[in-house]
């Protein structure tokens, strides 16, 4: 089922209004009266709707069913990724959103090759936020994860360290693997995943992170690209903390699709 | 340390010969006498070498250390991915190799939009094999995983089903999540990961796979793109089967790098 994000204020009297770009998108998709779609208020409630009116700048729909969005995982996992070259961050953001990250925070570290200035950073965050919104729609998330930047490596680490389990992925870590770090955690909780740029972290950076309470972890003997490491780590976090369990009410959704 | 693949026959009398494109690559990299690199024979043995001679078409190097390659995981995991559009398969192959897949097998299924003819398929497999080799070098694999295609969905499933744990990822699976499917497996073994095209599998395809012994598994309530699903699944397989444990002899490698 197609999915659109709306503001909570666009829900009233058993109906939903979809505005602006999304209404235009509906026209491009040639949606018509009677078509079903999901309108998500960005706060984990889904309104399953039947389209009643599609005009130039707005669409109206009647609400058929209200339910908690099933796309949000029980574990709150933030991804902290160092700046990298080319379109690697788009891959990181897109896949992090699909896999259920609560947000993505970018930061600069010593070995970063890419160091955007303020203006380039602003444009980049805008672009990556659009990638996040698109991925949230396609994957069925209940909210659109934010994409922001930290002012420094230190700030990123200090924020990451506030999670119950802050994982700092360090190539030179020899003792602790991810399986061990995640073992016995049960379901839910909060986790941070901090990954470095193309050349990894410097020893002093790892020392700082460990000093602030991060857990230094290895992703194994193979060297993962900087756009592979956070995605692989996040997938493992999600699986181990119950974030990949089967849908609870997929059946409802199919009933409505067949309507 | 830089890494090159050689043929076992290029090792003799305590020396290694690197030929053709790789020798040319060494020149591009401005490597010089005395530089250390790893020559891997593609059969899980690494020769840590010191460059002695670099000519137009061949490089000679003396062997400083012979050791089992640490880049091969204890679990043999094959990735079976349906044809998909654009460069998504490049992402799948690149990340599957980094994460330790033993091979990637492509196949056509009912909802595939991309259906390459024989000639397009040949070109595509060539291109994807080059992606696999590059990823194997960069990530430190002990062999270059093959990228091949099955003649049909049925053939792919029958091959996949030969693994000890053949996982068939099916969007409509309601009962079994990946955590449950992987639980209690210990370290090692053989696993297949079978994932569908953009629109997923048809119910008849899932029935066929289950009938052949595959285990139907959900990746959770969010809809993953066809280039995200195999990578996420493989990461989870690797972690759960000991394929992401810390390097055993990273210390040696660092000593040699400092040499």
Short mmCIF file of C-alpha atoms in Angstrom, two decimals:
data_model
loop_
_atom_site.label_atom_id
_atom_site.label_comp_id
_atom_site.label_asym_id
_atom_site.label_seq_id
_atom_site.Cartn_x
_atom_site.Cartn_y
_atom_site.Cartn_z
CA UNK A 1 0.00 0.00 0.00
CA UNK A 2 1.25 3.53 -0.82
CA UNK A 3 2.32 5.51 2.17
CA UNK A 4 2.38 9.26 2.81
CA UNK A 5 3.42 11.30 5.82
CA UNK A 6 0.99 13.94 7.10
CA UNK A 7 0.95 16.38 10.03
CA UNK A 8 -1.21 15.35 13.04
CA UNK A 9 -3.19 18.56 12.43
CA UNK A 10 -4.26 17.22 9.03
CA UNK A 11 -6.46 14.61 10.68
CA UNK A 12 -10.02 15.66 11.66
CA UNK A 13 -13.61 14.38 11.64
CA UNK A 14 -12.70 10.93 10.38
CA UNK A 15 -10.85 12.38 7.40
CA UNK A 16 -7.28 13.13 6.39
CA UNK A 17 -5.85 15.86 4.16
CA UNK A 18 -2.67 15.21 2.20
CA UNK A 19 -0.99 18.42 1.05
CA UNK A 20 1.63 19.88 -1.28
CA UNK A 21 4.20 17.65 -2.91
CA UNK A 22 2.51 14.47 -1.76
CA UNK A 23 -0.81 15.48 -3.32
CA UNK A 24 1.06 16.19 -6.56
CA UNK A 25 2.73 12.80 -6.22
CA UNK A 26 -0.70 11.16 -5.93
CA UNK A 27 -1.69 12.73 -9.23
CA UNK A 28 1.54 11.49 -10.86
CA UNK A 29 0.73 8.01 -9.56
CA UNK A 30 -2.73 8.37 -11.19
CA UNK A 31 -4.43 7.52 -7.93
CA UNK A 32 -8.21 7.83 -8.11
CA UNK A 33 -11.28 7.95 -5.85
CA UNK A 34 -11.65 4.80 -3.81
CA UNK A 35 -7.90 3.97 -3.82
CA UNK A 36 -6.57 2.93 -0.44
CA UNK A 37 -3.38 4.34 1.07
CA UNK A 38 -1.71 4.72 4.44
CA UNK A 39 -1.31 8.20 5.92
CA UNK A 40 1.19 8.25 8.75
CA UNK A 41 1.24 11.16 11.18
CA UNK A 42 4.99 10.83 11.80
CA UNK A 43 4.31 9.88 15.40
CA UNK A 44 3.77 6.16 14.88
CA UNK A 45 0.03 6.22 14.07
CA UNK A 46 -1.15 4.99 10.67
CA UNK A 47 -4.49 6.05 9.16
CA UNK A 48 -5.59 3.59 6.51
CA UNK A 49 -7.57 5.80 4.13
CA UNK A 50 -9.83 5.71 1.09
CA UNK A 51 -9.26 8.59 -1.33
CA UNK A 52 -12.36 10.77 -1.77
CA UNK A 53 -11.09 13.90 -3.54
CA UNK A 54 -7.87 14.71 -5.38
CA UNK A 55 -7.27 18.35 -6.26
CA UNK A 56 -4.26 20.29 -7.41
CA UNK A 57 -2.69 20.99 -4.01
CA UNK A 58 -4.54 18.71 -1.65
CA UNK A 59 -6.19 15.33 -1.40
CA UNK A 60 -8.97 14.34 0.99
CA UNK A 61 -9.56 10.81 2.22
CA UNK A 62 -11.84 9.10 4.70
CA UNK A 63 -10.27 7.06 7.45
CA UNK A 64 -11.08 3.34 7.30
CA UNK A 65 -8.84 2.18 10.12
CA UNK A 66 -6.54 3.71 12.73
CA UNK A 67 -3.70 1.64 14.11
CA UNK A 68 -0.24 1.87 15.62
CA UNK A 69 2.34 1.77 12.88
CA UNK A 70 4.02 -1.62 12.81
CA UNK A 71 7.18 -0.29 11.18
CA UNK A 72 8.90 1.02 14.31
CA UNK A 73 11.29 -1.40 16.05
CA UNK A 74 11.36 -1.91 19.83
CA UNK A 75 15.03 -0.87 19.98
CA UNK A 76 16.03 2.79 19.54
CA UNK A 77 19.23 2.67 17.51
CA UNK A 78 21.05 5.82 16.42
CA UNK A 79 23.62 5.60 13.63
CA UNK A 80 26.67 7.90 13.85
CA UNK A 81 28.60 7.88 10.57
CA UNK A 82 31.72 9.83 9.65
CA UNK A 83 31.65 11.98 6.51
CA UNK A 84 32.67 10.03 3.43
CA UNK A 85 33.13 10.56 -0.27
CA UNK A 86 30.66 10.42 -3.13
CA UNK A 87 27.23 8.96 -2.59
CA UNK A 88 28.21 6.59 0.20
CA UNK A 89 26.28 8.55 2.80
CA UNK A 90 23.15 8.21 0.68
CA UNK A 91 23.54 4.45 0.89
CA UNK A 92 24.07 4.67 4.64
CA UNK A 93 21.02 6.89 5.20
CA UNK A 94 18.73 4.93 2.88
CA UNK A 95 19.57 1.54 4.37
CA UNK A 96 19.67 2.80 7.96
CA UNK A 97 16.13 4.13 7.60
CA UNK A 98 14.88 0.88 6.02
CA UNK A 99 16.49 -1.14 8.80
CA UNK A 100 14.83 0.97 11.50
CA UNK A 101 17.40 3.51 12.77
CA UNK A 102 15.85 6.25 14.89
CA UNK A 103 18.21 8.87 13.43
CA UNK A 104 21.47 9.34 11.55
CA UNK A 105 24.12 11.75 12.84
CA UNK A 106 27.11 12.71 10.68
CA UNK A 107 30.43 13.87 12.02
CA UNK A 108 33.97 14.71 10.98
CA UNK A 109 36.88 12.68 12.27
CA UNK A 110 40.63 12.90 11.71
CA UNK A 111 40.91 10.61 8.73
CA UNK A 112 37.90 12.04 6.89
CA UNK A 113 38.78 12.88 3.31
CA UNK A 114 35.45 14.62 2.75
CA UNK A 115 35.12 17.74 4.92
CA UNK A 116 32.16 19.78 3.71
CA UNK A 117 32.08 23.50 4.59
CA UNK A 118 28.96 25.00 6.19
CA UNK A 119 27.17 25.62 2.91
CA UNK A 120 28.01 22.25 1.39
CA UNK A 121 26.95 20.60 4.63
CA UNK A 122 23.58 22.33 4.59
CA UNK A 123 22.91 21.18 1.02
CA UNK A 124 24.07 17.68 1.88
CA UNK A 125 21.81 17.42 4.93
CA UNK A 126 18.88 18.61 2.84
CA UNK A 127 19.57 15.98 0.20
CA UNK A 128 20.06 13.23 2.81
CA UNK A 129 16.86 14.24 4.61
CA UNK A 130 14.98 13.77 1.34
CA UNK A 131 16.59 10.32 0.99
CA UNK A 132 15.47 9.51 4.55
CA UNK A 133 11.88 10.59 3.86
CA UNK A 134 11.70 8.56 0.66
CA UNK A 135 13.12 5.48 2.44
CA UNK A 136 10.70 5.95 5.35
CA UNK A 137 7.74 5.95 2.92
CA UNK A 138 8.94 2.96 0.95
CA UNK A 139 9.86 0.83 3.93
CA UNK A 140 6.76 1.59 6.01
CA UNK A 141 8.30 3.50 8.90
CA UNK A 142 6.12 5.25 11.48
CA UNK A 143 8.31 8.37 11.51
CA UNK A 144 10.93 9.97 9.33
CA UNK A 145 14.34 9.62 10.99
CA UNK A 146 16.26 12.88 11.22
CA UNK A 147 19.60 13.35 9.50
CA UNK A 148 21.76 15.87 11.34
CA UNK A 149 25.41 16.61 11.95
CA UNK A 150 27.43 16.94 15.13
CA UNK A 151 29.77 19.90 15.46
CA UNK A 152 32.73 17.65 16.22
CA UNK A 153 33.83 14.06 16.69
CA UNK A 154 33.80 14.66 20.43
CA UNK A 155 30.23 15.92 20.42
CA UNK A 156 29.12 12.93 18.33
CA UNK A 157 30.76 10.50 20.73
CA UNK A 158 29.33 12.19 23.78
CA UNK A 159 25.83 12.00 22.32
CA UNK A 160 26.31 8.40 21.22
CA UNK A 161 27.54 7.46 24.70
CA UNK A 162 24.14 8.36 26.17
CA UNK A 163 22.64 5.11 24.77
CA UNK A 164 22.41 2.07 27.01
CA UNK A 165 24.80 0.30 24.64
CA UNK A 166 27.06 2.66 22.68
CA UNK A 167 29.01 0.60 20.13
CA UNK A 168 32.17 2.15 18.69
CA UNK A 169 33.40 0.15 15.69
CA UNK A 170 37.18 0.13 15.69
CA UNK A 171 39.31 -1.81 13.21
CA UNK A 172 42.10 -2.33 15.72
CA UNK A 173 39.83 -3.84 18.37
CA UNK A 174 41.17 -7.33 18.95
CA UNK A 175 39.15 -8.68 21.84
CA UNK A 176 35.44 -7.94 21.43
CA UNK A 177 33.27 -9.05 18.52
CA UNK A 178 29.74 -7.84 17.81
CA UNK A 179 28.14 -11.16 18.81
CA UNK A 180 29.68 -10.84 22.28
CA UNK A 181 28.79 -7.14 22.58
CA UNK A 182 25.14 -7.83 21.77
CA UNK A 183 24.75 -11.07 23.72
CA UNK A 184 22.17 -11.25 26.44
CA UNK A 185 20.59 -7.90 25.64
CA UNK A 186 17.02 -9.18 25.22
CA UNK A 187 14.56 -7.06 23.27
CA UNK A 188 14.39 -3.26 23.08
CA UNK A 189 16.65 -0.73 24.79
CA UNK A 190 18.80 1.95 23.17
CA UNK A 191 21.93 1.35 21.11
CA UNK A 192 24.33 3.65 19.23
CA UNK A 193 26.38 2.51 16.27
CA UNK A 194 29.46 4.71 15.62
CA UNK A 195 31.47 4.04 12.46
CA UNK A 196 34.47 5.76 10.93
CA UNK A 197 35.50 7.17 7.54
CA UNK A 198 37.37 5.37 4.73
CA UNK A 199 40.57 5.06 6.77
CA UNK A 200 38.95 4.18 10.09
CA UNK A 201 39.54 5.86 13.45
CA UNK A 202 42.82 6.99 14.98
CA UNK A 203 43.90 5.29 18.24
CA UNK A 204 43.42 8.61 20.10
CA UNK A 205 39.84 8.78 18.84
CA UNK A 206 39.17 5.25 20.08
CA UNK A 207 40.71 6.14 23.44
CA UNK A 208 38.46 9.18 23.70
CA UNK A 209 35.34 7.15 22.86
CA UNK A 210 36.20 4.41 25.35
CA UNK A 211 36.92 7.06 27.97
CA UNK A 212 33.43 8.48 27.41
CA UNK A 213 31.84 5.07 27.96
CA UNK A 214 31.66 3.64 24.43
CA UNK A 215 32.25 -0.07 23.89
CA UNK A 216 34.96 -0.74 21.32
CA UNK A 217 33.87 -3.52 18.94
CA UNK A 218 35.29 -5.32 15.91
CA UNK A 219 33.23 -6.23 12.85
CA UNK A 220 35.57 -9.11 12.16
CA UNK A 221 38.69 -9.85 10.13
CA UNK A 222 37.48 -8.40 6.83
CA UNK A 223 37.79 -4.70 6.12
CA UNK A 224 34.32 -3.30 5.46
CA UNK A 225 33.76 -0.19 3.38
CA UNK A 226 32.52 2.82 5.29
CA UNK A 227 29.07 2.44 3.73
CA UNK A 228 28.89 -1.27 4.55
CA UNK A 229 29.94 -1.19 8.21
CA UNK A 230 27.03 0.84 9.67
CA UNK A 231 24.45 -1.10 7.64
CA UNK A 232 25.85 -4.49 8.68
CA UNK A 233 26.13 -3.39 12.32
CA UNK A 234 22.60 -1.97 12.37
CA UNK A 235 21.13 -5.16 10.85
CA UNK A 236 22.79 -7.20 13.59
CA UNK A 237 21.59 -4.81 16.32
CA UNK A 238 18.03 -4.96 14.97
CA UNK A 239 17.97 -8.74 14.75
CA UNK A 240 19.44 -9.24 18.20
CA UNK A 241 17.09 -6.73 19.89
CA UNK A 242 13.84 -7.92 18.30
CA UNK A 243 13.69 -5.27 15.57
CA UNK A 244 13.21 -7.81 12.78
CA UNK A 245 10.37 -9.85 14.23
CA UNK A 246 7.44 -10.69 11.98
CA UNK A 247 4.63 -8.17 11.44
CA UNK A 248 1.91 -8.37 14.01
CA UNK A 249 -1.03 -7.32 11.93
CA UNK A 250 -0.02 -7.84 8.35
CA UNK A 251 -3.31 -9.68 7.88
CA UNK A 252 -5.37 -6.48 8.38
CA UNK A 253 -3.31 -4.71 5.82
CA UNK A 254 -3.90 -7.41 3.23
CA UNK A 255 -7.64 -7.33 3.87
CA UNK A 256 -7.67 -3.64 3.16
CA UNK A 257 -5.52 -3.97 0.07
CA UNK A 258 -7.97 -6.46 -1.36
CA UNK A 259 -10.86 -4.11 -0.61
CA UNK B 1 48.53 -3.65 3.46
CA UNK B 2 47.85 -3.90 -0.29
CA UNK B 3 46.52 -7.22 -1.43
CA UNK B 4 46.80 -9.03 -4.78
CA UNK B 5 45.53 -12.38 -5.97
CA UNK B 6 48.02 -14.73 -7.65
CA UNK B 7 47.88 -18.27 -9.04
CA UNK B 8 49.36 -21.00 -6.81
CA UNK B 9 51.79 -21.72 -9.68
CA UNK B 10 53.24 -18.23 -9.27
CA UNK B 11 54.80 -19.21 -5.96
CA UNK B 12 58.24 -20.89 -6.07
CA UNK B 13 61.61 -20.88 -4.27
CA UNK B 14 60.50 -18.50 -1.57
CA UNK B 15 59.36 -15.93 -4.13
CA UNK B 16 56.12 -14.79 -5.71
CA UNK B 17 55.43 -13.41 -9.19
CA UNK B 18 52.57 -10.96 -9.70
CA UNK B 19 51.52 -10.73 -13.35
CA UNK B 20 49.52 -8.69 -15.85
CA UNK B 21 47.00 -6.14 -14.66
CA UNK B 22 48.08 -6.40 -11.04
CA UNK B 23 51.70 -5.65 -11.90
CA UNK B 24 50.50 -2.63 -13.86
CA UNK B 25 48.40 -1.63 -10.86
CA UNK B 26 51.50 -1.79 -8.65
CA UNK B 27 53.20 0.69 -10.98
CA UNK B 28 50.17 2.98 -10.84
CA UNK B 29 50.34 2.81 -7.05
CA UNK B 30 54.03 3.81 -7.29
CA UNK B 31 55.06 0.82 -5.22
CA UNK B 32 58.81 0.43 -4.95
CA UNK B 33 61.45 -2.12 -3.88
CA UNK B 34 61.10 -3.05 -0.25
CA UNK B 35 57.35 -2.32 -0.09
CA UNK B 36 55.35 -5.01 1.69
CA UNK B 37 52.15 -6.49 0.30
CA UNK B 38 49.99 -9.58 0.66
CA UNK B 39 49.77 -12.05 -2.23
CA UNK B 40 46.86 -14.42 -1.83
CA UNK B 41 46.75 -17.64 -3.84
CA UNK B 42 42.94 -17.65 -3.98
CA UNK B 43 42.89 -20.80 -1.88
CA UNK B 44 43.07 -19.18 1.55
CA UNK B 45 46.86 -18.89 1.86
CA UNK B 46 48.45 -15.44 2.20
CA UNK B 47 52.08 -14.77 1.30
CA UNK B 48 53.30 -11.63 2.99
CA UNK B 49 55.91 -10.35 0.52
CA UNK B 50 58.61 -7.73 0.08
CA UNK B 51 58.81 -6.32 -3.45
CA UNK B 52 62.19 -6.96 -5.10
CA UNK B 53 61.61 -6.18 -8.79
CA UNK B 54 58.86 -4.33 -10.63
CA UNK B 55 58.86 -4.58 -14.42
CA UNK B 56 56.32 -3.76 -17.08
CA UNK B 57 54.33 -7.01 -17.00
CA UNK B 58 55.46 -8.72 -13.83
CA UNK B 59 56.62 -8.05 -10.30
CA UNK B 60 58.83 -10.31 -8.19
CA UNK B 61 58.77 -10.40 -4.43
CA UNK B 62 60.39 -12.45 -1.68
CA UNK B 63 58.14 -14.19 0.79
CA UNK B 64 58.53 -12.96 4.36
CA UNK B 65 55.72 -14.97 5.94
CA UNK B 66 53.21 -17.63 4.91
CA UNK B 67 49.96 -17.90 6.78
CA UNK B 68 46.36 -18.98 6.46
CA UNK B 69 44.27 -16.04 5.29
CA UNK B 70 42.26 -14.65 8.18
CA UNK B 71 39.58 -13.20 5.92
CA UNK B 72 37.55 -16.37 5.39
CA UNK B 73 34.65 -16.92 7.79
CA UNK B 74 33.90 -20.30 9.41
CA UNK B 75 30.40 -20.36 7.89
CA UNK B 76 29.92 -21.03 4.18
CA UNK B 77 27.09 -18.70 3.15
CA UNK B 78 25.84 -18.50 -0.43
CA UNK B 79 23.75 -15.51 -1.50
CA UNK B 80 20.98 -16.15 -4.08
CA UNK B 81 19.63 -12.84 -5.37
CA UNK B 82 16.93 -12.26 -8.00
CA UNK B 83 17.75 -10.03 -10.97
CA UNK B 84 17.05 -6.39 -10.25
CA UNK B 85 17.24 -3.03 -11.96
CA UNK B 86 20.11 -0.58 -12.32
CA UNK B 87 23.22 -1.01 -10.24
CA UNK B 88 21.53 -2.74 -7.31
CA UNK B 89 23.24 -6.03 -8.03
CA UNK B 90 26.61 -4.30 -7.87
CA UNK B 91 25.76 -3.21 -4.34
CA UNK B 92 24.65 -6.75 -3.48
CA UNK B 93 27.82 -8.35 -4.88
CA UNK B 94 30.20 -5.80 -3.39
CA UNK B 95 28.74 -5.99 0.10
CA UNK B 96 28.21 -9.75 0.01
CA UNK B 97 31.90 -10.26 -0.77
CA UNK B 98 32.98 -7.87 1.98
CA UNK B 99 30.75 -9.61 4.48
CA UNK B 100 32.18 -13.03 3.60
CA UNK B 101 29.75 -14.76 1.20
CA UNK B 102 31.25 -17.82 -0.47
CA UNK B 103 29.47 -17.05 -3.76
CA UNK B 104 26.63 -15.06 -5.30
CA UNK B 105 24.10 -16.75 -7.59
CA UNK B 106 21.64 -14.68 -9.64
CA UNK B 107 18.31 -15.95 -10.84
CA UNK B 108 15.09 -14.84 -12.51
CA UNK B 109 11.79 -15.07 -10.68
CA UNK B 110 8.23 -14.20 -11.67
CA UNK B 111 8.18 -10.60 -10.49
CA UNK B 112 11.60 -9.69 -11.90
CA UNK B 113 11.40 -6.50 -13.95
CA UNK B 114 14.95 -6.94 -15.23
CA UNK B 115 15.29 -10.04 -17.42
CA UNK B 116 18.63 -9.93 -19.23
CA UNK B 117 18.99 -11.97 -22.43
CA UNK B 118 21.96 -14.34 -22.83
CA UNK B 119 24.31 -11.67 -24.13
CA UNK B 120 23.35 -9.02 -21.58
CA UNK B 121 23.68 -11.64 -18.86
CA UNK B 122 27.19 -12.55 -19.94
CA UNK B 123 28.29 -8.90 -19.86
CA UNK B 124 26.60 -8.43 -16.52
CA UNK B 125 28.29 -11.47 -14.94
CA UNK B 126 31.64 -10.23 -16.25
CA UNK B 127 31.09 -6.82 -14.70
CA UNK B 128 29.86 -8.30 -11.40
CA UNK B 129 32.83 -10.69 -11.27
CA UNK B 130 35.14 -7.69 -11.54
CA UNK B 131 33.22 -6.03 -8.68
CA UNK B 132 33.67 -9.23 -6.65
CA UNK B 133 37.42 -9.36 -7.28
CA UNK B 134 37.87 -5.72 -6.32
CA UNK B 135 35.84 -6.21 -3.14
CA UNK B 136 37.80 -9.36 -2.29
CA UNK B 137 41.09 -7.44 -2.54
CA UNK B 138 39.89 -4.47 -0.54
CA UNK B 139 38.25 -6.46 2.22
CA UNK B 140 41.04 -9.02 2.64
CA UNK B 141 39.29 -12.18 1.47
CA UNK B 142 41.22 -15.43 0.98
CA UNK B 143 39.40 -16.23 -2.27
CA UNK B 144 37.39 -14.39 -4.88
CA UNK B 145 33.74 -15.44 -4.59
CA UNK B 146 32.20 -16.51 -7.88
CA UNK B 147 29.25 -14.65 -9.38
CA UNK B 148 27.14 -16.97 -11.52
CA UNK B 149 23.54 -17.36 -12.62
CA UNK B 150 21.10 -20.23 -12.28
CA UNK B 151 19.08 -21.24 -15.33
CA UNK B 152 15.81 -20.88 -13.47
CA UNK B 153 14.24 -20.01 -10.14
CA UNK B 154 13.74 -23.72 -9.54
CA UNK B 155 17.38 -24.53 -10.15
CA UNK B 156 18.47 -21.72 -7.82
CA UNK B 157 16.19 -22.97 -5.05
CA UNK B 158 17.30 -26.57 -5.46
CA UNK B 159 20.95 -25.54 -5.18
CA UNK B 160 20.21 -23.26 -2.22
CA UNK B 161 18.35 -26.08 -0.49
CA UNK B 162 21.55 -28.15 -0.29
CA UNK B 163 22.87 -25.94 2.54
CA UNK B 164 22.39 -27.08 6.12
CA UNK B 165 20.23 -23.98 6.67
CA UNK B 166 18.58 -22.66 3.49
CA UNK B 167 16.85 -19.37 4.31
CA UNK B 168 14.16 -18.17 1.92
CA UNK B 169 13.21 -14.56 2.67
CA UNK B 170 9.52 -14.12 2.08
CA UNK B 171 7.59 -10.92 2.79
CA UNK B 172 4.40 -12.79 3.60
CA UNK B 173 6.03 -15.04 6.19
CA UNK B 174 4.24 -14.28 9.44
CA UNK B 175 5.58 -16.78 11.92
CA UNK B 176 9.35 -17.07 11.70
CA UNK B 177 11.82 -14.22 12.17
CA UNK B 178 15.54 -14.34 11.41
CA UNK B 179 16.56 -14.38 15.07
CA UNK B 180 14.55 -17.56 15.60
CA UNK B 181 15.78 -19.16 12.35
CA UNK B 182 19.41 -18.59 13.35
CA UNK B 183 19.11 -19.41 17.04
CA UNK B 184 21.18 -22.22 18.46
CA UNK B 185 23.25 -22.75 15.33
CA UNK B 186 26.65 -22.34 16.97
CA UNK B 187 29.64 -21.49 14.78
CA UNK B 188 30.26 -22.55 11.17
CA UNK B 189 28.06 -24.72 8.97
CA UNK B 190 26.52 -23.84 5.63
CA UNK B 191 23.72 -21.35 5.06
CA UNK B 192 21.95 -20.06 1.94
CA UNK B 193 20.27 -16.67 1.76
CA UNK B 194 17.62 -16.45 -1.00
CA UNK B 195 16.07 -13.01 -1.66
CA UNK B 196 13.58 -11.81 -4.24
CA UNK B 197 13.27 -8.99 -6.76
CA UNK B 198 11.68 -5.53 -6.25
CA UNK B 199 8.18 -6.98 -5.84
CA UNK B 200 9.14 -9.99 -3.74
CA UNK B 201 8.21 -13.62 -4.38
CA UNK B 202 4.87 -15.05 -5.49
CA UNK B 203 3.10 -17.43 -3.07
CA UNK B 204 3.67 -20.32 -5.52
CA UNK B 205 7.39 -19.61 -5.49
CA UNK B 206 7.45 -19.68 -1.70
CA UNK B 207 5.50 -22.96 -1.74
CA UNK B 208 8.01 -24.45 -4.15
CA UNK B 209 10.97 -23.36 -1.99
CA UNK B 210 9.42 -24.69 1.19
CA UNK B 211 8.60 -27.95 -0.61
CA UNK B 212 12.27 -28.28 -1.53
CA UNK B 213 13.36 -27.86 2.08
CA UNK B 214 13.93 -24.11 2.36
CA UNK B 215 13.01 -22.31 5.57
CA UNK B 216 10.67 -19.36 4.99
CA UNK B 217 11.82 -16.34 7.03
CA UNK B 218 10.69 -12.75 7.56
CA UNK B 219 13.10 -9.82 7.81
CA UNK B 220 10.58 -7.95 9.91
CA UNK B 221 7.77 -5.44 9.48
CA UNK B 222 9.65 -2.97 7.30
CA UNK B 223 9.89 -3.48 3.56
CA UNK B 224 13.56 -3.72 2.62
CA UNK B 225 14.79 -2.86 -0.87
CA UNK B 226 16.05 -5.79 -2.90
CA UNK B 227 19.65 -4.60 -2.47
CA UNK B 228 19.26 -4.17 1.30
CA UNK B 229 17.65 -7.50 2.19
CA UNK B 230 20.50 -9.86 1.20
CA UNK B 231 23.13 -7.62 2.80
CA UNK B 232 21.20 -7.33 6.08
CA UNK B 233 20.47 -11.06 6.13
CA UNK B 234 24.08 -11.98 5.38
CA UNK B 235 25.40 -9.68 8.13
CA UNK B 236 23.10 -11.40 10.63
CA UNK B 237 24.11 -14.88 9.42
CA UNK B 238 27.79 -13.96 9.72
CA UNK B 239 27.45 -12.53 13.20
CA UNK B 240 25.41 -15.43 14.49
CA UNK B 241 27.72 -18.11 13.03
CA UNK B 242 31.05 -16.63 14.19
CA UNK B 243 31.93 -14.95 10.89
CA UNK B 244 32.55 -11.55 12.47
CA UNK B 245 34.86 -12.56 15.29
CA UNK B 246 38.01 -10.51 15.84
CA UNK B 247 41.13 -11.19 13.76
CA UNK B 248 43.34 -13.89 15.19
CA UNK B 249 46.69 -12.64 14.06
CA UNK B 250 46.23 -8.97 13.37
CA UNK B 251 49.33 -8.39 15.54
CA UNK B 252 51.63 -10.16 13.01
CA UNK B 253 50.25 -8.06 10.24
CA UNK B 254 50.97 -4.85 12.07
CA UNK B 255 54.54 -5.93 12.84
CA UNK B 256 55.11 -6.50 9.17
CA UNK B 257 53.52 -3.23 8.18
CA UNK B 258 55.91 -1.41 10.47
CA UNK B 259 58.87 -3.30 8.98
#
